[in-house]
CSV table of C-alpha atoms and ligand atoms in Angstrom, one decimal:
chain,number,residue,atom,x,y,z
A,301,MET,CA,-50.6,25.5,-24.8
A,302,SER,CA,-53.0,27.4,-27.2
A,303,ASN,CA,-56.7,26.5,-27.0
A,304,GLU,CA,-56.6,25.4,-30.7
A,305,SER,CA,-54.4,22.4,-29.9
A,306,ILE,CA,-56.8,21.2,-27.3
A,307,PRO,CA,-58.7,18.4,-28.6
A,308,GLN,CA,-62.4,18.4,-28.2
A,309,LEU,CA,-64.7,15.7,-26.9
A,310,THR,CA,-67.4,14.9,-29.4
A,311,ALA,CA,-68.8,12.0,-27.9
A,312,TYR,CA,-69.2,10.8,-24.3
A,313,ASP,CA,-69.8,7.1,-24.5
A,314,ALA,CA,-67.1,4.8,-22.8
A,315,ALA,CA,-65.5,3.9,-26.2
A,316,ALA,CA,-65.3,7.7,-27.2
A,317,LEU,CA,-63.7,8.5,-24.1
A,318,ASP,CA,-61.2,5.6,-24.1
A,319,HIS,CA,-60.2,6.4,-27.7
A,320,ALA,CA,-59.9,10.2,-26.6
A,321,PHE,CA,-57.5,9.4,-23.5
A,322,ALA,CA,-55.6,6.9,-25.5
A,323,ALA,CA,-54.5,9.4,-27.8
A,324,VAL,CA,-53.4,11.6,-25.0
A,325,LEU,CA,-51.6,8.8,-23.4
A,326,GLN,CA,-49.8,8.1,-26.7
A,327,SER,CA,-48.3,11.8,-26.8
A,328,VAL,CA,-47.1,11.4,-23.1
A,329,THR,CA,-45.4,8.1,-23.9
A,330,ALA,CA,-43.6,9.6,-27.0
A,331,GLN,CA,-42.5,12.6,-24.9
A,332,SER,CA,-41.4,10.6,-22.0
A,333,ALA,CA,-39.2,8.3,-24.4
A,334,GLN,CA,-37.1,11.6,-25.1
A,335,ILE,CA,-36.2,12.1,-21.6
A,336,GLY,CA,-32.4,11.9,-21.6
A,337,SER,CA,-31.2,14.1,-18.7
A,338,ALA,CA,-32.5,15.6,-15.5
A,339,GLU,CA,-33.5,18.8,-17.4
A,340,ASP,CA,-35.7,17.0,-19.8
A,341,ARG,CA,-37.3,15.2,-17.0
A,342,GLU,CA,-38.3,18.5,-15.5
A,343,ARG,CA,-39.6,20.1,-18.7
A,344,PHE,CA,-41.7,17.0,-19.3
A,345,ARG,CA,-43.0,17.4,-15.6
A,346,LEU,CA,-43.8,20.9,-16.1
A,347,GLU,CA,-45.4,20.5,-19.4
A,348,TRP,CA,-47.9,17.8,-18.2
A,349,LEU,CA,-48.2,18.2,-14.4
A,350,GLY,CA,-47.6,21.9,-14.2
A,351,ARG,CA,-50.0,23.6,-11.8
A,352,LYS,CA,-51.0,26.6,-13.7
A,353,GLN,CA,-50.2,25.6,-17.3
A,354,GLY,CA,-49.8,22.1,-17.2
A,355,ARG,CA,-51.3,20.1,-20.0
A,356,LEU,CA,-53.3,17.8,-17.8
A,357,LYS,CA,-55.1,20.7,-16.1
A,358,THR,CA,-55.9,22.4,-19.3
A,359,LEU,CA,-57.3,19.4,-20.5
A,360,SER,CA,-59.3,18.4,-17.8
A,361,GLU,CA,-60.8,21.9,-17.3
A,362,THR,CA,-61.6,22.1,-20.9
A,363,TRP,CA,-63.3,18.4,-21.3
A,364,LEU,CA,-65.0,18.7,-18.0
A,365,LYS,CA,-66.6,22.0,-18.5
A,366,ALA,CA,-68.0,21.0,-21.9
A,367,ALA,CA,-69.1,17.6,-20.6
A,368,PRO,CA,-72.8,16.7,-19.7
A,369,PRO,CA,-73.0,16.2,-16.0
A,370,GLU,CA,-73.6,12.4,-16.4
A,371,ALA,CA,-70.4,12.1,-18.2
A,372,LYS,CA,-68.3,14.0,-15.6
A,373,LYS,CA,-67.6,11.0,-13.4
A,374,ALA,CA,-66.3,8.7,-16.2
A,375,ILE,CA,-64.0,11.6,-17.5
A,376,GLY,CA,-62.9,12.5,-13.9
A,377,GLN,CA,-61.7,8.7,-13.3
A,378,ARG,CA,-59.7,8.7,-16.7
A,379,PHE,CA,-58.1,11.8,-15.8
A,380,ASN,CA,-57.1,10.4,-12.6
A,381,ALA,CA,-55.7,7.3,-14.1
A,382,LEU,CA,-54.0,9.4,-16.7
A,383,LYS,CA,-52.2,11.4,-14.2
A,384,GLU,CA,-51.0,8.2,-12.5
A,385,GLN,CA,-49.6,7.1,-15.8
A,386,ILE,CA,-47.9,10.4,-16.4
A,387,GLU,CA,-46.2,10.3,-12.7
A,388,GLN,CA,-45.1,6.9,-13.4
A,389,ALA,CA,-43.5,7.8,-16.7
A,390,LEU,CA,-41.8,10.6,-14.8
A,391,GLU,CA,-40.7,8.4,-11.9
A,392,SER,CA,-38.9,5.9,-14.1
A,393,GLY,CA,-40.4,2.4,-14.6
A,394,VAL,CA,-43.0,3.2,-17.3
A,395,PRO,CA,-42.3,3.1,-20.9
A,396,ALA,CA,-39.8,0.7,-22.5
A,397,ALA,CA,-39.3,3.5,-24.8
A,398,LYS,CA,-38.0,5.7,-21.9
A,399,ALA,CA,-35.3,3.1,-20.9
A,400,ALA,CA,-34.0,3.3,-24.2
A,401,GLY,CA,-33.5,7.1,-23.4
A,402,ALA,CA,-31.7,6.5,-20.3
A,403,VAL,CA,-29.1,4.2,-22.1
A,404,ASP,CA,-28.3,7.0,-24.0
A,405,ALA,CA,-27.4,8.9,-20.9
A,406,ILE,CA,-25.4,6.1,-19.3
A,407,ASP,CA,-23.7,4.1,-22.1
A,408,ILE,CA,-22.9,0.7,-20.4
A,409,THR,CA,-21.1,-0.2,-23.5
A,410,LEU,CA,-18.4,2.5,-22.8
A,411,PRO,CA,-15.1,1.2,-21.3
A,412,GLY,CA,-15.2,2.0,-17.4
A,413,THR,CA,-12.9,4.3,-15.6
A,414,LEU,CA,-10.4,1.8,-14.2
A,415,PRO,CA,-9.4,2.6,-10.5
A,416,GLY,CA,-5.5,2.7,-10.4
A,417,THR,CA,-4.1,-0.7,-9.1
A,418,GLY,CA,-2.0,-0.4,-6.1
A,419,ALA,CA,1.5,-2.1,-5.9
A,420,GLU,CA,4.0,-3.0,-3.2
A,421,HIS,CA,6.8,-0.2,-3.2
A,422,PRO,CA,9.9,-1.9,-4.8
A,423,LEU,CA,11.7,-1.5,-1.4
A,424,ILE,CA,9.1,-3.2,0.4
A,425,ARG,CA,8.8,-5.8,-2.2
A,426,THR,CA,12.5,-6.4,-1.8
A,427,LEU,CA,12.3,-6.6,2.1
A,428,HIS,CA,9.6,-9.2,1.7
A,429,GLU,CA,11.7,-11.3,-0.8
A,430,VAL,CA,14.8,-11.3,1.4
A,431,VAL,CA,12.6,-12.3,4.5
A,432,GLY,CA,10.9,-15.0,2.6
A,433,ILE,CA,14.2,-16.7,1.7
A,434,PHE,CA,15.1,-17.0,5.4
A,435,GLU,CA,11.5,-17.9,6.3
A,436,ARG,CA,11.8,-20.9,4.0
A,437,MET,CA,15.2,-21.8,5.9
A,438,GLY,CA,13.0,-22.0,9.2
A,439,TYR,CA,13.6,-18.3,10.5
A,440,SER,CA,11.0,-16.3,12.2
A,441,VAL,CA,10.5,-12.6,11.9
A,442,GLY,CA,11.1,-10.0,14.4
A,443,VAL,CA,10.5,-6.2,14.8
A,444,GLY,CA,11.6,-3.6,17.3
A,445,PRO,CA,11.3,0.0,17.8
A,446,GLU,CA,12.9,2.7,15.7
A,447,VAL,CA,13.3,5.1,18.6
A,448,GLU,CA,15.9,3.0,20.6
A,449,THR,CA,18.1,3.4,23.8
A,450,ASP,CA,21.7,3.8,23.8
A,451,TYR,CA,21.9,0.5,25.4
A,452,TYR,CA,20.2,-1.7,22.9
A,453,ASN,CA,21.4,0.5,19.8
A,454,PHE,CA,25.3,0.6,21.1
A,455,GLU,CA,26.3,-0.6,24.4
A,456,SER,CA,24.9,-4.0,24.4
A,457,LEU,CA,26.2,-4.8,21.0
A,458,ASN,CA,29.6,-4.1,22.4
A,459,PHE,CA,30.0,-0.5,21.2
A,460,PRO,CA,31.2,1.1,24.7
A,461,PRO,CA,30.7,4.6,25.5
A,462,ASN,CA,33.0,6.7,23.3
A,463,HIS,CA,34.1,4.0,21.4
A,464,PRO,CA,35.2,5.2,17.7
A,465,ALA,CA,32.9,2.5,16.2
A,466,ARG,CA,30.1,4.8,17.3
A,467,ASP,CA,31.3,7.6,15.0
A,468,THR,CA,30.4,5.6,12.0
A,469,GLN,CA,26.8,5.4,13.0
A,470,ASP,CA,25.9,9.1,14.0
A,471,THR,CA,22.2,9.7,14.5
A,472,LEU,CA,19.4,12.1,15.6
A,473,VAL,CA,19.1,11.9,19.4
A,474,VAL,CA,16.0,12.9,21.4
A,475,ALA,CA,16.8,16.3,23.2
A,476,GLY,CA,16.7,17.1,26.8
A,477,GLN,CA,17.9,13.8,28.3
A,478,GLN,CA,21.1,14.9,29.8
A,479,GLY,CA,19.7,14.1,33.3
A,480,LYS,CA,19.4,10.3,32.2
A,481,PRO,CA,22.2,7.9,32.5
A,482,LEU,CA,23.7,7.4,29.0
A,483,ARG,CA,22.4,3.8,28.6
A,484,GLU,CA,18.7,5.2,28.8
A,485,ARG,CA,19.1,8.0,26.4
A,486,LEU,CA,16.8,7.8,23.4
A,487,LEU,CA,18.0,8.0,19.7
A,488,MET,CA,16.9,7.0,16.2
A,489,ARG,CA,18.2,3.5,15.9
A,490,THR,CA,21.2,3.3,13.3
A,491,HIS,CA,20.8,-0.3,12.5
A,492,THR,CA,18.5,-3.2,13.1
A,493,SER,CA,21.0,-5.0,15.5
A,494,PRO,CA,19.3,-4.0,18.7
A,495,VAL,CA,16.4,-6.2,18.0
A,496,GLN,CA,19.0,-9.2,18.2
A,497,ILE,CA,19.5,-8.2,21.7
A,498,ARG,CA,15.8,-7.6,22.4
A,499,THR,CA,14.7,-10.9,21.0
A,500,MET,CA,17.6,-13.0,22.8
A,501,GLU,CA,16.2,-11.3,26.4
A,502,GLN,CA,12.8,-12.5,25.5
A,503,GLN,CA,13.7,-16.2,24.2
A,504,PRO,CA,16.2,-18.6,25.1
A,505,PRO,CA,18.2,-20.3,22.5
A,506,PRO,CA,17.9,-22.2,19.9
A,507,LEU,CA,17.0,-18.9,17.9
A,508,ARG,CA,16.7,-18.2,14.2
A,509,ILE,CA,15.3,-14.8,13.5
A,510,VAL,CA,15.4,-12.1,10.6
A,511,ILE,CA,14.6,-8.5,11.4
A,512,PRO,CA,13.6,-6.0,8.7
A,513,GLY,CA,13.3,-2.5,9.5
A,514,LYS,CA,13.8,1.2,8.9
A,515,VAL,CA,17.0,2.9,10.1
A,516,HIS,CA,18.4,6.4,10.5
A,517,ARG,CA,21.9,7.9,10.0
A,518,ASN,CA,23.5,11.4,10.0
A,519,ASP,CA,24.5,10.7,6.3
A,520,ALA,CA,24.4,13.4,3.6
A,521,ALA,CA,21.9,12.5,0.9
A,522,ASP,CA,23.4,11.9,-2.5
A,523,ALA,CA,22.6,9.2,-5.2
A,524,THR,CA,23.6,6.2,-3.0
A,525,HIS,CA,22.9,7.5,0.4
A,526,SER,CA,19.8,8.5,2.3
A,527,PRO,CA,19.6,9.5,6.1
A,528,ILE,CA,16.7,6.8,6.4
A,529,PHE,CA,17.2,3.6,5.0
A,530,HIS,CA,16.2,-0.1,5.4
A,531,GLN,CA,18.1,-3.3,6.7
A,532,VAL,CA,17.4,-6.8,7.1
A,533,GLU,CA,19.1,-8.3,10.2
A,534,GLY,CA,19.6,-11.9,10.9
A,535,LEU,CA,20.7,-13.8,13.7
A,536,CYS,CA,21.1,-17.7,14.5
A,537,VAL,CA,21.9,-19.2,17.9
A,538,ASP,CA,22.3,-22.7,18.9
A,539,THR,CA,24.8,-25.6,19.9
A,540,ASN,CA,27.8,-26.0,17.6
A,541,ILE,CA,26.8,-23.0,15.0
A,542,THR,CA,30.0,-22.5,13.1
A,543,PHE,CA,31.4,-20.1,10.5
A,544,SER,CA,30.6,-22.6,7.9
A,545,ASP,CA,27.1,-22.5,8.8
A,546,LEU,CA,27.2,-18.7,8.3
A,547,LYS,CA,28.8,-19.2,4.9
A,548,GLY,CA,26.4,-21.9,3.6
A,549,THR,CA,23.3,-19.9,4.8
A,550,LEU,CA,24.5,-16.6,3.2
A,551,ASP,CA,25.7,-18.2,0.1
A,552,HIS,CA,22.4,-19.9,-0.2
A,553,ALA,CA,20.4,-16.6,0.5
A,554,MET,CA,22.4,-14.6,-2.3
A,555,LYS,CA,21.8,-17.5,-4.7
A,556,GLU,CA,18.0,-17.4,-4.0
A,557,LEU,CA,17.9,-13.6,-4.4
A,558,PHE,CA,20.3,-13.0,-7.4
A,559,GLY,CA,20.3,-16.5,-9.2
A,560,SER,CA,22.2,-19.8,-8.8
A,561,SER,CA,25.2,-18.7,-10.7
A,562,VAL,CA,26.2,-16.0,-8.3
A,563,LYS,CA,29.3,-16.7,-6.2
A,564,THR,CA,29.8,-15.3,-2.6
A,565,ARG,CA,33.2,-14.3,-0.9
A,566,PHE,CA,34.0,-13.5,2.7
A,567,PHE,CA,36.4,-10.8,3.4
A,568,PRO,CA,38.0,-10.2,6.9
A,569,SER,CA,36.3,-7.0,8.4
A,570,PHE,CA,35.3,-5.4,11.7
A,571,PHE,CA,32.1,-5.2,13.5
A,572,PRO,CA,32.0,-4.7,17.4
A,573,LEU,CA,29.1,-7.2,17.7
A,574,THR,CA,30.8,-10.1,16.0
A,575,GLU,CA,34.1,-11.9,16.2
A,576,PRO,CA,35.5,-12.8,13.7
A,577,SER,CA,33.6,-10.4,11.3
A,578,ALA,CA,33.5,-10.3,7.5
A,579,ASP,CA,32.3,-8.5,4.7
A,580,VAL,CA,30.2,-10.7,2.1
A,581,GLN,CA,30.9,-9.8,-1.7
A,582,ILE,CA,28.9,-11.4,-4.4
A,583,SER,CA,30.1,-11.9,-8.1
A,584,CYS,CA,29.1,-8.8,-10.0
A,585,ILE,CA,25.4,-9.4,-11.3
A,586,PHE,CA,25.9,-6.9,-14.1
A,587,CYS,CA,28.9,-8.4,-15.9
A,588,GLY,CA,29.1,-11.9,-14.3
A,589,GLY,CA,32.5,-11.1,-12.6
A,590,LYS,CA,34.5,-10.0,-15.7
A,591,GLY,CA,34.6,-6.5,-14.4
A,592,CYS,CA,32.4,-3.5,-15.4
A,593,ARG,CA,31.7,0.0,-14.2
A,594,LYS,CA,29.1,-1.0,-11.6
A,595,CYS,CA,31.7,-3.3,-9.9
A,596,LYS,CA,34.4,-0.7,-10.4
A,597,HIS,CA,36.1,-3.4,-12.7
A,598,SER,CA,36.7,-5.8,-9.6
A,599,GLY,CA,34.1,-8.4,-10.6
A,600,TRP,CA,32.9,-8.3,-7.0
A,601,ILE,CA,30.1,-6.2,-5.2
A,602,GLU,CA,30.1,-5.7,-1.5
A,603,LEU,CA,26.8,-6.5,-0.1
A,604,LEU,CA,26.6,-7.1,3.7
A,605,GLY,CA,28.3,-7.6,7.0
A,606,CYS,CA,28.3,-10.5,9.2
A,607,GLY,CA,30.3,-12.6,11.7
A,608,MET,CA,30.3,-14.9,14.7
A,609,VAL,CA,28.3,-13.4,17.7
A,610,ASP,CA,31.0,-12.0,20.2
A,611,PRO,CA,30.7,-13.6,23.5
A,612,ALA,CA,30.7,-10.0,25.0
A,613,VAL,CA,27.4,-9.7,23.4
A,614,PHE,CA,26.0,-12.9,24.9
A,615,GLY,CA,27.5,-11.4,28.2
A,616,PHE,CA,25.0,-8.7,28.0
A,617,VAL,CA,22.1,-10.8,27.2
A,618,ARG,CA,22.8,-13.3,29.9
A,619,GLU,CA,21.8,-10.5,32.5
A,620,LYS,CA,18.5,-11.3,31.5
A,621,GLN,CA,18.6,-14.6,29.8
A,622,PRO,CA,21.2,-16.9,31.5
A,623,ALA,CA,21.0,-19.6,28.9
A,624,TYR,CA,23.1,-17.6,26.4
A,625,ASP,CA,26.3,-19.0,27.9
A,626,PRO,CA,29.1,-18.7,25.2
A,627,LYS,CA,30.5,-21.8,26.7
A,628,LYS,CA,27.4,-23.9,25.6
A,629,ILE,CA,26.2,-22.1,22.6
A,630,SER,CA,27.4,-19.9,19.8
A,631,GLY,CA,25.7,-18.0,17.1
A,632,PHE,CA,26.2,-16.1,13.9
A,633,ALA,CA,24.6,-12.7,12.7
A,634,PHE,CA,24.5,-10.6,9.8
A,635,GLY,CA,23.0,-7.4,8.4
A,636,MET,CA,22.3,-6.2,4.9
A,637,GLY,CA,21.1,-2.9,3.4
A,638,ILE,CA,17.8,-3.3,1.4
A,639,ASP,CA,18.0,-0.1,-0.3
A,640,ARG,CA,21.0,-1.1,-2.4
A,641,ILE,CA,19.7,-4.6,-3.0
A,642,ALA,CA,16.5,-3.0,-4.5
A,643,MET,CA,18.5,-0.7,-6.7
A,644,MET,CA,20.7,-3.4,-8.0
A,645,ARG,CA,17.6,-5.8,-8.5
A,646,TYR,CA,15.5,-3.0,-10.5
A,647,GLY,CA,18.2,-1.1,-12.0
A,648,ILE,CA,17.6,2.1,-10.0
A,649,GLY,CA,20.3,4.5,-10.2
A,650,ASP,CA,19.1,7.2,-7.4
A,651,ILE,CA,18.3,6.1,-4.0
A,652,SER,CA,16.2,9.3,-3.5
A,653,LEU,CA,13.7,7.7,-6.1
A,654,LEU,CA,12.8,5.2,-3.5
A,655,TYR,CA,11.7,8.0,-1.1
A,656,SER,CA,10.1,10.5,-3.5
A,657,GLY,CA,6.6,9.2,-3.7
A,658,ASP,CA,6.5,10.0,-7.5
A,659,VAL,CA,3.8,8.1,-9.0
A,660,ARG,CA,5.7,8.1,-12.5
A,661,PHE,CA,8.4,6.2,-10.8
A,662,LEU,CA,6.3,3.9,-8.6
A,663,GLU,CA,3.7,2.9,-11.4
A,664,GLN,CA,6.4,1.2,-13.3
A,665,PHE,CA,6.2,-1.6,-10.5
A,666,ALA,CA,2.6,-2.1,-10.6
B,356,LIG,N1,24.8,-3.6,12.1
B,356,LIG,C1,25.7,-3.4,11.1
B,356,LIG,C2,25.7,-2.0,10.4
B,356,LIG,O1,24.6,-1.8,10.3
B,356,LIG,C3,25.7,-4.5,10.1
B,356,LIG,C4,25.9,-5.7,10.7
B,356,LIG,C5,27.2,-6.4,10.7
B,356,LIG,C6,24.8,-6.4,11.3
B,356,LIG,C7,27.6,-7.5,11.1
B,356,LIG,C8,25.4,-7.7,11.9
B,356,LIG,C9,26.6,-8.2,11.9
B,356,LIG,O2,24.3,-8.5,12.5
B,356,LIG,O3,26.8,-9.4,12.4
B,356,LIG,O4,26.7,-1.6,9.8
């Protein structure tokens, strides 16, 4: 700042001093109103409060030097007040004009950056829907371990050691367990059925339970197979439970899931844990039963396995829970693959999409 631009005091009465200081403050206010960034702010601070070249310092030196001794006190007080005003302008609060400058920097009228909304994964959503249908029929929900013993995964479900039914459910086994009896050896569960046994061991009949969960099999991955997939298991045990109860329950569940016009039919099948056993088919939801590529022109789609609980299964449970006496009680059970149901519901052609974590796929369900 050159000397020429420093205004000189010509009179020292209070009115003259007030007038001179008001002019300086006006220039402080005008400049602080221009502050729009951190850089502007620093420039403003240096210009006014800089230790060596700051305008406040130059002004006070010039004015005080020229002033008569009796005016120095009044001038000093006014400089102190001015310094505070400059600091305030710098801090923030002060001039309304400055607030206008800040609005330029943070424009509150601009649309904000929206955080992405999370959504339930289509698989989990389907799982919850299926579980919800059974909850509304009075079923409770159970869970069990994914690392399971040979006993719960196979033996207690009437898959004896070396029985060929085990071949359809090959899985990963925990290494180094040759020293243990077979029934204690650990493996990744191949179905949610072991939780049937675990639940019955804990609770006497009557029992109505659904068990959602992740299962593992040694299956080569392709568009319709994944070595990890999901099932919902069901079990109902009480006095006088019949195959009609099974049919009515599953028919209702399929209508809830796919719409009331869906028909079901039960085909004889085999599962070690049930006798008799059946595969449940629903009328094709894509063509309404006329026959199309999706149902291989049969009009029907196979969806789940079920049957009446085999007395041999109750036999295993009775070791711990004697109330499961097949002479007094009976039950039905079922198990369905959730991945396939989710793929049908949402028109997903490749199962691997359910496990890819690809946001472009997932955000379509948000
Ligand atoms: N656990 C069987 C599987 O994964 C499915 C199944 C069939 C479950 C019949 C059941 C049942 O509870 O009764 O292939």
